[in-house]
Coordinates of C-alpha atoms and ligand atoms in Angstrom, one line a residue:
X1 CA 0.2 0.1 0.2
X2 CA 1.3 3.6 -0.9
X3 CA 1.2 6.5 1.1
X4 CA -1.7 8.1 -0.9
X5 CA -3.4 4.8 -0.1
X6 CA -2.5 4.6 3.4
X7 CA -4.0 8.5 4.0
X8 CA -6.8 7.7 2.3
X9 CA -7.7 4.8 4.6
X10 CA -7.2 6.2 7.7
X11 CA -9.2 9.4 6.8
X12 CA -11.9 7.1 5.6
X13 CA -11.7 5.5 8.7
X14 CA -12.1 8.7 10.7
X15 CA -15.3 9.7 8.9
X16 CA -16.7 6.7 9.4
X17 CA -15.9 6.6 13.2
X18 CA -18.1 10.4 13.2
X19 CA -15.5 12.7 12.8
X20 CA -16.3 15.6 10.2
X21 CA -12.6 16.2 9.3
X22 CA -9.3 14.6 9.4
X23 CA -5.6 16.1 8.5
X24 CA -2.4 15.4 8.1
X25 CA 0.7 17.1 9.3
X26 CA 4.7 16.3 9.6
X27 CA 5.3 16.6 13.4
X28 CA 8.1 19.1 14.3
X29 CA 8.4 22.2 16.2
X30 CA 5.8 25.0 15.7
X31 CA 8.0 27.6 15.6
X32 CA 6.0 30.8 15.2
X33 CA 3.6 29.5 18.0
X34 CA 6.4 29.3 20.0
X35 CA 6.7 32.7 20.0
X36 CA 3.1 33.1 20.6
X37 CA 2.8 31.3 23.2
X38 CA 5.8 32.4 25.0
X39 CA 4.3 36.4 24.6
X40 CA 1.1 35.0 25.5
X41 CA 2.4 33.5 29.1
X42 CA 5.1 36.2 29.7
X43 CA 2.0 38.8 29.7
X44 CA 0.2 36.4 32.0
X45 CA -3.0 35.9 29.5
X46 CA -3.3 32.3 31.3
X47 CA -4.3 33.8 34.6
X48 CA -4.1 31.2 37.4
X49 CA -4.0 27.9 34.6
X50 CA -0.3 27.6 35.8
X51 CA -0.6 24.4 33.9
X52 CA 0.1 26.3 31.1
X53 CA 3.4 27.1 31.8
X54 CA 4.7 23.4 31.8
X55 CA 6.3 21.4 29.3
X56 CA 7.2 24.5 27.4
X57 CA 9.3 22.1 24.8
X58 CA 7.1 19.4 24.6
X59 CA 4.0 21.4 24.0
X60 CA 5.9 23.9 20.6
X61 CA 7.1 20.3 19.8
X62 CA 5.5 16.6 19.6
X63 CA 8.4 14.9 18.7
X64 CA 9.8 16.3 22.3
X65 CA 6.6 14.8 23.6
X66 CA 6.2 11.6 21.7
X67 CA 9.7 10.5 20.9
X68 CA 10.1 8.8 17.6
X69 CA 7.1 10.4 16.1
X70 CA 6.5 11.8 12.2
X71 CA 3.1 12.8 12.2
X72 CA 0.3 14.5 13.9
X73 CA -3.1 13.1 12.9
X74 CA -5.9 15.7 13.7
X75 CA -9.3 15.3 13.7
X76 CA -12.0 17.6 14.0
X77 CA -16.0 16.6 15.0
X78 CA -18.8 19.3 15.2
X79 CA -20.9 19.4 18.3
X80 CA -23.1 21.8 16.9
X81 CA -26.9 20.4 16.9
X82 CA -30.3 21.8 15.5
X83 CA -31.6 22.2 19.1
X84 CA -28.4 24.8 19.3
X85 CA -30.4 26.9 17.3
X86 CA -33.5 27.3 19.3
X87 CA -31.7 28.3 22.6
X88 CA -29.4 31.3 20.4
X89 CA -32.9 32.7 20.3
X90 CA -33.9 32.5 23.9
X91 CA -33.3 35.5 26.0
X92 CA -32.9 36.0 29.7
X93 CA -32.7 32.2 30.5
X94 CA -29.5 30.6 32.2
X95 CA -27.0 29.3 29.3
X96 CA -24.4 26.9 29.2
X97 CA -21.9 26.5 26.9
X98 CA -22.9 24.2 23.9
X99 CA -19.8 21.9 24.2
X100 CA -20.7 21.3 27.9
X101 CA -24.4 19.9 26.8
X102 CA -23.6 16.6 25.8
X103 CA -21.5 13.9 27.2
X104 CA -17.9 14.7 28.0
X105 CA -15.9 15.3 25.1
X106 CA -12.9 13.9 26.4
X107 CA -15.0 10.5 27.1
X108 CA -16.1 10.6 23.5
X109 CA -13.0 11.3 21.6
X110 CA -10.6 9.1 23.4
X111 CA -12.9 6.0 22.3
X112 CA -12.8 6.9 19.1
X113 CA -9.0 7.6 18.9
X114 CA -8.4 4.4 20.5
X115 CA -10.0 2.7 17.7
X116 CA -8.6 5.0 14.7
X117 CA -5.0 4.2 16.3
X118 CA -5.6 0.3 16.2
X119 CA -7.5 0.5 13.0
X120 CA -3.8 2.3 12.1
X121 CA -2.0 -0.1 13.8
X122 CA -3.3 -2.9 11.7
X123 CA -3.3 -1.2 8.3
X124 CA 0.5 -0.7 8.8
X125 CA 1.0 -4.6 9.9
X126 CA 0.9 -3.9 13.5
X127 CA 3.6 -1.4 13.6
X128 CA 2.9 1.5 15.0
X129 CA 4.0 3.9 17.8
X130 CA 2.6 7.1 19.3
X131 CA -0.3 8.1 21.3
X132 CA -3.8 9.5 21.2
X133 CA -4.7 13.3 22.5
X134 CA -7.5 15.3 23.4
X135 CA -6.8 18.3 25.4
X136 CA -5.3 16.0 27.7
X137 CA -1.8 16.4 27.3
X138 CA 0.2 19.7 26.4
X139 CA -0.3 19.9 22.4
X140 CA -1.1 23.3 20.8
X141 CA -4.5 21.3 19.4
X142 CA -5.5 24.5 17.3
X143 CA -2.3 25.0 15.6
X144 CA -2.3 21.5 14.5
X145 CA -5.3 21.2 12.9
X146 CA -4.5 24.1 11.1
X147 CA -1.6 22.7 9.9
X148 CA -3.2 19.4 9.0
X149 CA -5.4 21.6 7.0
X150 CA -8.7 21.0 8.8
X151 CA -9.6 24.9 8.9
X152 CA -8.4 28.3 9.9
X153 CA -7.7 30.1 13.1
X154 CA -10.4 32.9 13.4
X155 CA -10.0 36.0 14.8
X156 CA -11.8 34.7 17.9
X157 CA -8.9 32.6 18.0
X158 CA -11.2 29.4 17.9
X159 CA -10.4 26.9 14.8
X160 CA -12.9 27.4 11.8
X161 CA -13.9 25.3 9.3
X162 CA -15.8 26.5 5.8
X163 CA -18.2 23.4 6.5
X164 CA -18.6 22.8 10.1
X165 CA -18.0 26.2 11.3
X166 CA -16.1 26.4 14.8
X167 CA -18.2 24.4 17.2
X168 CA -15.8 21.5 17.4
X169 CA -13.5 19.4 19.1
X170 CA -10.2 18.6 18.2
X171 CA -8.2 15.3 19.0
X172 CA -5.2 14.1 17.4
X173 CA -2.8 11.1 17.2
X174 CA 1.0 11.6 17.1
X175 CA 2.8 8.7 15.8
X176 CA 6.0 7.3 14.1
X177 CA 3.9 6.9 10.7
X178 CA 4.3 8.8 7.4
X179 CA 1.6 10.1 5.4
X180 CA 0.6 12.6 2.5
X181 CA 0.6 15.9 4.3
X182 CA -2.5 18.0 3.9
X183 CA -2.7 21.7 2.6
X184 CA -3.0 24.5 4.9
X185 CA -6.6 26.3 4.2
X186 CA -6.0 30.2 3.7
X187 CA -7.5 32.8 6.4
X188 CA -11.3 33.5 5.6
X189 CA -12.1 36.3 8.1
X190 CA -11.2 38.7 5.7
X191 CA -12.2 42.6 7.3
X192 CA -15.0 41.1 9.9
X193 CA -14.7 41.7 13.6
X194 CA -18.0 40.7 14.6
X195 CA -16.4 38.5 17.4
X196 CA -14.0 41.2 18.7
X197 CA -17.3 43.6 18.7
X198 CA -19.6 41.1 20.6
X199 CA -17.3 40.2 22.8
X200 CA -18.8 41.7 26.5
X201 CA -15.2 42.1 28.4
X202 CA -12.9 42.9 25.5
X203 CA -11.1 39.6 26.0
X204 CA -10.0 39.4 22.2
X205 CA -7.6 42.1 23.0
X206 CA -5.9 41.7 19.6
X207 CA -7.2 39.8 16.0
X208 CA -6.4 36.2 17.1
X209 CA -5.6 36.7 20.6
X210 CA -7.4 35.9 23.8
X211 CA -6.7 37.2 27.3
X212 CA -8.0 34.3 29.8
X213 CA -8.2 36.3 32.5
X214 CA -11.0 38.6 31.0
X215 CA -12.4 35.7 29.4
X216 CA -16.4 34.3 30.7
X217 CA -15.0 31.0 29.7
X218 CA -12.0 31.0 32.0
X219 CA -13.9 32.4 34.9
X220 CA -17.0 30.3 35.0
X221 CA -14.5 27.3 34.5
X222 CA -11.3 27.4 34.9
X223 CA -11.2 30.1 37.8
X224 CA -11.6 28.2 41.3
X225 CA -12.2 31.3 43.4
X226 CA -14.8 33.6 43.1
X227 CA -15.2 35.9 40.1
X228 CA -14.1 39.2 40.5
X229 CA -16.6 41.9 41.1
X230 CA -15.8 43.9 37.8
X231 CA -16.7 40.8 35.9
X232 CA -19.6 39.5 37.6
X233 CA -22.0 41.7 35.5
X234 CA -20.7 41.0 31.8
X235 CA -21.1 37.2 32.9
X236 CA -24.6 38.1 31.7
X237 CA -26.5 34.9 31.6
X238 CA -23.5 32.7 31.2
X239 CA -23.4 29.9 34.2
X240 CA -20.6 27.7 32.6
X241 CA -18.4 28.5 29.6
X242 CA -19.2 31.5 27.2
X243 CA -20.5 31.1 23.3
X244 CA -20.8 34.5 22.0
X245 CA -17.7 34.8 20.0
X246 CA -19.0 31.9 18.1
X247 CA -22.4 32.8 17.8
X248 CA -22.1 35.8 15.8
X249 CA -19.5 34.2 13.7
X250 CA -20.9 34.0 10.1
X251 CA -19.2 30.8 9.3
X252 CA -21.7 29.2 11.9
X253 CA -24.7 30.2 10.6
X254 CA -25.4 27.4 8.1
X255 CA -22.8 25.3 9.7
X256 CA -23.3 21.1 9.2
X257 CA -24.5 19.8 12.5
X258 CA -22.0 17.3 14.2
X259 CA -22.7 13.3 13.9
X260 CA -21.8 12.2 17.4
X261 CA -25.0 11.4 19.4
X262 CA -22.9 11.0 22.8
X263 CA -22.3 15.1 21.9
X264 CA -25.4 16.0 21.8
X265 CA -27.1 18.3 24.4
X266 CA -29.1 16.4 27.0
X267 CA -32.7 17.1 27.5
X268 CA -32.4 16.7 31.4
X269 CA -30.0 20.0 31.3
X270 CA -32.3 22.3 29.3
X271 CA -35.1 24.3 29.8
X272 CA -34.7 24.6 33.5
X273 CA -34.8 28.8 35.0
X274 CA -32.7 30.4 37.4
X275 CA -34.4 29.2 40.8
X276 CA -34.0 25.8 39.7
X277 CA -30.2 26.4 39.2
X278 CA -29.8 28.7 42.2
X279 CA -31.1 25.6 44.5
X280 CA -29.8 22.8 43.1
X281 CA -28.2 20.4 45.6
X282 CA -25.2 18.3 45.5
X283 CA -27.2 15.0 44.4
X284 CA -28.7 16.8 41.6
X285 CA -25.7 18.3 40.4
X286 CA -24.2 14.5 40.3
X287 CA -27.1 13.1 38.5
X288 CA -27.3 16.2 35.9
X289 CA -23.8 16.1 35.5
X290 CA -23.0 12.7 35.2
X291 CA -20.0 12.0 32.6
X292 CA -20.3 15.5 31.8
X293 CA -17.6 18.1 31.3
X294 CA -19.5 20.7 33.4
X295 CA -17.9 18.4 36.5
X296 CA -14.4 20.1 35.8
X297 CA -16.2 23.2 38.0
X298 CA -16.7 21.6 40.9
X299 CA -20.4 21.4 42.7
X300 CA -19.3 24.9 44.6
X301 CA -17.8 26.8 41.9
X302 CA -21.2 25.7 39.8
X303 CA -23.0 27.1 42.4
X304 CA -21.2 30.3 42.7
X305 CA -21.7 30.8 38.9
X306 CA -25.6 30.1 39.5
X307 CA -25.5 32.5 42.0
X308 CA -24.3 35.4 40.0
X309 CA -26.5 35.0 36.9
X310 CA -29.3 34.7 39.0
X311 CA -28.6 38.8 40.2
X312 CA -28.2 39.4 36.7
X313 CA -31.2 38.0 35.6
X314 CA -33.2 39.4 38.4
X315 CA -31.8 43.0 38.1
X316 CA -33.2 42.8 33.8
X317 CA -36.3 41.8 34.4
Ligands
B12_401 C1 -6.1 27.3 27.7 C2 -7.4 26.8 26.7 C3 -8.6 27.9 26.8 C4 -8.6 29.2 27.9 C5 -7.6 30.2 26.8 C6 -8.2 30.1 25.3 C7 -7.1 30.7 24.2 N1 -7.5 31.5 23.2 O1 -6.1 30.3 24.3 C8 -9.6 29.7 28.3 C9 -10.5 28.8 29.7 C10 -10.0 31.1 28.1 C11 -10.5 28.7 27.0 C12 -12.1 29.0 26.4 C13 -12.5 28.2 25.4 N2 -12.0 27.3 25.1 CO1 -10.5 26.6 25.3 N3 -8.8 25.5 25.4 C14 -7.8 26.0 25.8 C15 -6.2 24.8 25.9 C16 -6.3 23.7 27.1 C17 -5.1 25.2 25.4 C18 -5.2 26.4 24.5 C19 -3.7 27.1 24.2 O2 -2.7 26.6 23.8 N4 -3.7 28.6 24.2 C20 -2.5 29.2 24.2 C21 -3.2 30.3 23.1 C22 -1.3 31.0 23.0 O3 -2.7 29.2 22.2 P1 -3.9 29.4 20.7 O4 -5.0 30.6 21.0 O5 -4.0 28.1 20.9 O6 -2.9 30.2 20.1 C23 -1.6 29.3 19.0 C24 -1.9 28.8 17.9 O7 -2.9 28.5 17.3 C25 -0.9 29.5 17.0 N5 -1.9 30.8 16.3 C26 -3.3 31.1 16.8 N6 -4.1 32.3 16.4 C27 -2.6 32.5 15.1 C28 -2.7 33.4 13.9 C29 -1.7 33.2 13.6 C30 -1.6 34.6 12.1 C31 -0.6 32.4 13.5 C32 0.6 32.4 12.8 C33 -0.6 31.7 14.3 C34 -2.0 31.6 15.1 O8 -0.1 30.7 17.7 C35 -0.6 30.4 19.4 C36 0.4 29.8 19.9 O9 0.8 28.8 20.2 C37 -7.1 24.1 24.4 C38 -7.0 22.7 24.6 C39 -5.3 22.4 23.7 N7 -4.5 21.5 24.0 O10 -4.9 22.8 22.9 C40 -8.5 24.0 24.5 C41 -9.2 24.7 23.6 C42 -8.4 25.6 22.5 N8 -10.6 25.0 23.6 C43 -11.6 24.8 23.2 C44 -13.3 25.5 23.5 C45 -14.5 24.7 22.9 C46 -13.0 26.7 24.1 C47 -14.2 27.4 24.4 C48 -15.2 27.6 23.0 C49 -15.3 26.9 25.5 C50 -16.8 27.7 25.9 N9 -17.8 27.8 24.8 O11 -16.4 28.4 27.1 C51 -13.8 28.8 25.0 C52 -13.5 29.8 23.8 C53 -12.7 31.1 24.0 C54 -11.8 31.7 23.1 N10 -12.4 32.7 22.4 O12 -10.6 31.1 22.9 C55 -11.2 23.7 21.8 C56 -11.4 25.0 20.5 C57 -12.4 24.3 19.6 C58 -11.9 24.8 18.3 N11 -12.9 25.1 17.5 O13 -10.9 25.8 18.0 C59 -9.8 23.8 22.3 C60 -9.1 23.3 21.3 C61 -10.1 22.3 23.0 C62 -10.1 21.1 22.2 N12 -9.4 20.1 22.3 O14 -11.2 21.0 21.3 N13 -9.9 27.4 26.5
SF4_402 S1 -15.8 32.9 25.1 FE1 -17.2 34.7 25.9 S2 -15.8 36.4 27.0 FE2 -14.3 34.7 25.9 S3 -13.6 35.6 24.1 FE3 -15.4 34.6 23.6 S4 -17.0 36.4 23.7 FE4 -15.0 36.7 24.5
SF4_403 S1 -16.8 36.5 13.4 FE1 -15.6 37.2 11.7 S2 -13.7 37.9 12.6 FE2 -14.4 36.5 14.0 S3 -13.9 34.3 13.7 FE3 -16.0 34.8 12.6 S4 -15.3 35.5 10.5 FE4 -13.4 35.6 11.9

């Protein structure tokens, strides 16, 4: 089997497993990205995510993370669902970011990536070394997805694909096999600045760069302690995560919906009013968020977020 056939077979299998796009890039040091990451860290844009400083050399070079690796096979799968369109129209309702409404993507992807790895190993006659990742190690997921031709990085700093938009997750196989490498996609943001204009906290401090310390997603998920006073009001109705800079993106208007059923929004999370979330108890939290990415914010943190959103919603009505 030649390289073209091998590349084709792996891509076909990835699509069969439910991913929407699969691309291939030669593994190596990411030089431009290395400088951009260093600047971002030096300016403290990562806030208290101290773990972003760890393993810098591995983060910018997958051959250091996975010795002997030759390729990064990047996978993207949409989690966009028709119900999200309805949710976008609702106002004054407490919101949970779309990515967190289904089963935890780490679990869903890990299973599929392992299957893809086994398939590739078999294809190569049992000879394959490497690892699979989904936001689970020091890897610059978006930079690799862009290198592998899955899309471009938009001004809101998310990877954007012409067909599936940006409501997608990225995972990868970093392996010691070679492939026919994909062509990079050009930037289609053009003169648009909708995401920058819509961000309520000015977290997109310049095109393509996000300051976590101002981002609602960081405040509601990553920041363990109480959200600073000046950001409580700008939280608006977002209890967990934030989709504003993606909701306004024209490329998401007619984006294709995702195919992985496990990522579909869970009915039991939808349509509750703020009083329900404000009164949530530990048992309800455990039962509603079983197997969900929301568990990254512990019960106490989630309740703090709900309390702030309750004040925001009540003061608006
Ligand atoms: C830390 C982190 C965050 C932080 C910081 C966000 C950020 N923009 O960096 C916070 C908590 C704020 C966050 C929020 C969100 N996150 Co997050 N997050 C990550 C994580 C763990 C690391 C990202 C990182 O390395 N940041 C450091 C900065 C400096 O890197 P960067 O923005 O990627 O830019 C690098 C390259 O892409 C490149 N680059 C970027 N732009 C350009 C432009 C040019 C011209 C060039 C040359 C290079 C270049 O250079 C940079 C430096 O290396 C990744 C998972 C991972 N392992 O990669 C998920 C990830 C980025 N997050 C994800 C998601 C879904 C979200 C949210 C949408 C969740 C939500 N709804 O609330 C929001 C979106 C907020 C936003 N507008 O970015 C997805 C994004 C999927 C996509 N379509 O791109 C990822 C990839 C997880 C995954 N595996 O699917 N996140
Ligand atoms: S996720 Fe929300 S707060 Fe963060 S950059 Fe986008 S619009 Fe701004
Ligand atoms: S809203 Fe406009 S500038 Fe922002 S990512 Fe989408 S196309 Fe690019």
